[in-house]
Amino acid sequence: MDDPQSQNGTLSPFAIPVAGAGRRAPAEGQPLGPGALGTAEPRASGHRGPLLALISPSLSEREVRMRLEQLRARDLAASAYAVGQGLIVVPEPTPAAFELLGADPGVERLIHADTPYLLARRDVCPAGSRVAIGGAVFGGEAFGLIAGPCAVEGRAELLAVATAVAAGGAQVLRGGAFKPRTSPYAFQGLGEHGIDLLVEARALTGLPFVSEVVDPAQVEPLHARVDAYQVGARNMQNYELLKALGEVDRPVLLKRGPSATLEEWILAAEYVLAGGNPRVILCERGIRTFNRDTRFTLDLATMALAKRATHLPVIVDPSHATGRPELIAPMALAALAAGADGLIVEVHAHPEAALSDGSQALLPADFAAMVERLRGLAPQLGRRIEPGPARREP
Ligand code: PEP
Ligand code: MN
């Protein structure tokens, strides 16, 4: 399959390699450090905030480097990033920066950033980014489906549910091996062994998988094995973890913290982008409100705002948001109608025996029925739900 980033024509030649499983090539220039994210405050020069120069995708790596050197020769800090079509960021622009970049035929557009986040801004990639987990695309017309148990509990359970969700139309398998639990006495996950089982389930079903990491030290060792990393709601502001995920070339599913504002959520994504990894999918999973009737409160309005504020795909987790199986299909349909780019849903063959989150798990048959309803609605909204490996024509 083509890499969706290159389908977008979004990667410039100096970019992170898009194919293959290896770690990314070293980024060009000095990545913009978190402390350099800028401000929307007017500067003494009269310019507001950092300057973003969207560069022509036809520029070679050498040509981009030349431009960075020209800026640096004028005492301007500048970095290049392979986000969107590729861009150069000048955190503290002077009139010389505007002159140089404004007259440059290799620059397609200048943006005065008025947000604390830069690389995630919608206008950096107005068409929206598409991010693939294995062969499953999130963003653009594609509406992606991730399903599986909350936690990997054992071989038989995982293989049974993986087979069932694949048959039901899932494109990506989920399952936590490293579980951040509210109680220290609750099941903490199978750790490495859980990842072994996910690898086996992938081989059996053809489903790529996403699994949560809770510690920066887990990122590199898992790189060759996972298809995507999940950052859980509790870790959305684990900045060391986000920095480690900026160093790799695998997609990152970034859940919103239960009390995070939109800006905090996007800035968490910005850590990953600024580290050099453009493959971020945002996930709204419910926020903490006064409401006790659902586990959290699904904030679809902020999901829709995240789509407008950023170019990143945004998916919805109706399982954690509601904690109630009977609300998962209605909220999934609402998410599709509201413009989300996909779903992540907890499914278990025997919810009553589940070691975590059993009370919110869908049965495989209910998952399959929900997918059929989503399939019926998607075309009316201009969205496409791919069949997934289990249903693909041979
Ligand atoms: C999970 O996906 O099982 C999970 C723990 O989710 P969250 O981080 O959104 O609570
Ligand atoms: Mn869970």
GROMACS .gro file of N, CA and C and ligand atoms in nm, residues 149-151 174 176 179-180 212 230-235 255-256 258 283 285 295-296 317 320 344 346 356-357 360, ligand 1:
model
   94
  149PRO      N    1  -0.981  -0.629   2.309
  149PRO     CA    2  -1.003  -0.622   2.453
  149PRO      C    3  -0.932  -0.503   2.515
  150CYS      N    4  -0.978  -0.465   2.634
  150CYS     CA    5  -0.907  -0.361   2.707
  150CYS      C    6  -0.764  -0.408   2.730
  151ALA      N    7  -0.751  -0.526   2.790
  151ALA     CA    8  -0.618  -0.580   2.822
  151ALA      C    9  -0.599  -0.714   2.754
  174ARG      N   10  -0.677  -0.383   1.908
  174ARG     CA   11  -0.626  -0.314   2.027
  174ARG      C   12  -0.608  -0.417   2.138
  176GLY      N   13  -0.420  -0.389   2.562
  176GLY     CA   14  -0.316  -0.334   2.649
  176GLY      C   15  -0.233  -0.447   2.710
  179LYS      N   16  -0.070  -0.202   3.146
  179LYS     CA   17  -0.194  -0.135   3.181
  179LYS      C   18  -0.175  -0.036   3.295
  180PRO      N   19  -0.203   0.092   3.271
  180PRO     CA   20  -0.203   0.187   3.383
  180PRO      C   21  -0.337   0.177   3.454
  212GLU      N   22  -0.060   0.005   2.435
  212GLU     CA   23  -0.021   0.121   2.515
  212GLU      C   24   0.121   0.108   2.569
  230GLN      N   25   0.003   0.337   2.174
  230GLN     CA   26  -0.105   0.414   2.236
  230GLN      C   27  -0.048   0.490   2.355
  231VAL      N   28  -0.084   0.617   2.364
  231VAL     CA   29  -0.056   0.694   2.485
  231VAL      C   30  -0.190   0.709   2.556
  232GLY      N   31  -0.199   0.657   2.676
  232GLY     CA   32  -0.326   0.658   2.749
  232GLY      C   33  -0.357   0.796   2.804
  233ALA      N   34  -0.483   0.813   2.841
  233ALA     CA   35  -0.529   0.941   2.893
  233ALA      C   36  -0.445   0.987   3.012
  234ARG      N   37  -0.409   0.892   3.096
  234ARG     CA   38  -0.331   0.928   3.216
  234ARG      C   39  -0.191   0.975   3.183
  235ASN      N   40  -0.145   0.941   3.064
  235ASN     CA   41  -0.008   0.976   3.025
  235ASN      C   42   0.000   1.086   2.920
  255LYS      N   43  -0.437   0.971   2.334
  255LYS     CA   44  -0.565   0.996   2.397
  255LYS      C   45  -0.564   1.129   2.472
  256ARG      N   46  -0.682   1.189   2.475
  256ARG     CA   47  -0.695   1.316   2.549
  256ARG      C   48  -0.703   1.286   2.697
  258PRO      N   49  -0.833   1.318   3.071
  258PRO     CA   50  -0.972   1.339   3.113
  258PRO      C   51  -1.003   1.482   3.156
  283CYS      N   52  -0.719   1.105   1.994
  283CYS     CA   53  -0.835   1.023   2.035
  283CYS      C   54  -0.909   1.089   2.152
  285ARG      N   55  -1.167   1.051   2.435
  285ARG     CA   56  -1.213   0.934   2.511
  285ARG      C   57  -1.296   0.973   2.633
  295ARG      N   58  -1.944   0.694   3.243
  295ARG     CA   59  -1.813   0.687   3.309
  295ARG      C   60  -1.738   0.820   3.295
  296PHE      N   61  -1.737   0.873   3.174
  296PHE     CA   62  -1.686   1.008   3.147
  296PHE      C   63  -1.791   1.077   3.061
  317ASP      N   64  -1.321   0.719   2.121
  317ASP     CA   65  -1.329   0.597   2.202
  317ASP      C   66  -1.460   0.603   2.281
  320HIS      N   67  -1.456   0.396   2.674
  320HIS     CA   68  -1.418   0.463   2.798
  320HIS      C   69  -1.504   0.587   2.823
  344ILE      N   70  -1.210   0.360   1.836
  344ILE     CA   71  -1.142   0.252   1.906
  344ILE      C   72  -1.242   0.200   2.009
  346GLU      N   73  -1.375  -0.127   2.278
  346GLU     CA   74  -1.339  -0.247   2.354
  346GLU      C   75  -1.441  -0.358   2.331
  356SER      N   76  -1.018  -0.654   3.296
  356SER     CA   77  -1.031  -0.508   3.309
  356SER      C   78  -1.138  -0.457   3.214
  357ASP      N   79  -1.215  -0.361   3.260
  357ASP     CA   80  -1.317  -0.291   3.181
  357ASP      C   81  -1.422  -0.383   3.117
  360GLN      N   82  -1.780  -0.249   3.029
  360GLN     CA   83  -1.806  -0.161   2.913
  360GLN      C   84  -1.778  -0.232   2.780
  395PEP     C1   85  -0.758   0.183   2.746
  395PEP     O1   86  -0.760   0.214   2.626
  395PEP     O2   87  -0.781   0.068   2.788
  395PEP     C2   88  -0.738   0.290   2.844
  395PEP     C3   89  -0.679   0.268   2.960
  395PEP     O3   90  -0.788   0.407   2.802
  395PEP     P1   91  -0.769   0.555   2.863
  395PEP     O4   92  -0.622   0.580   2.862
  395PEP     O5   93  -0.845   0.639   2.764
  395PEP     O6   94  -0.830   0.553   3.000
   0.00000   0.00000   0.00000
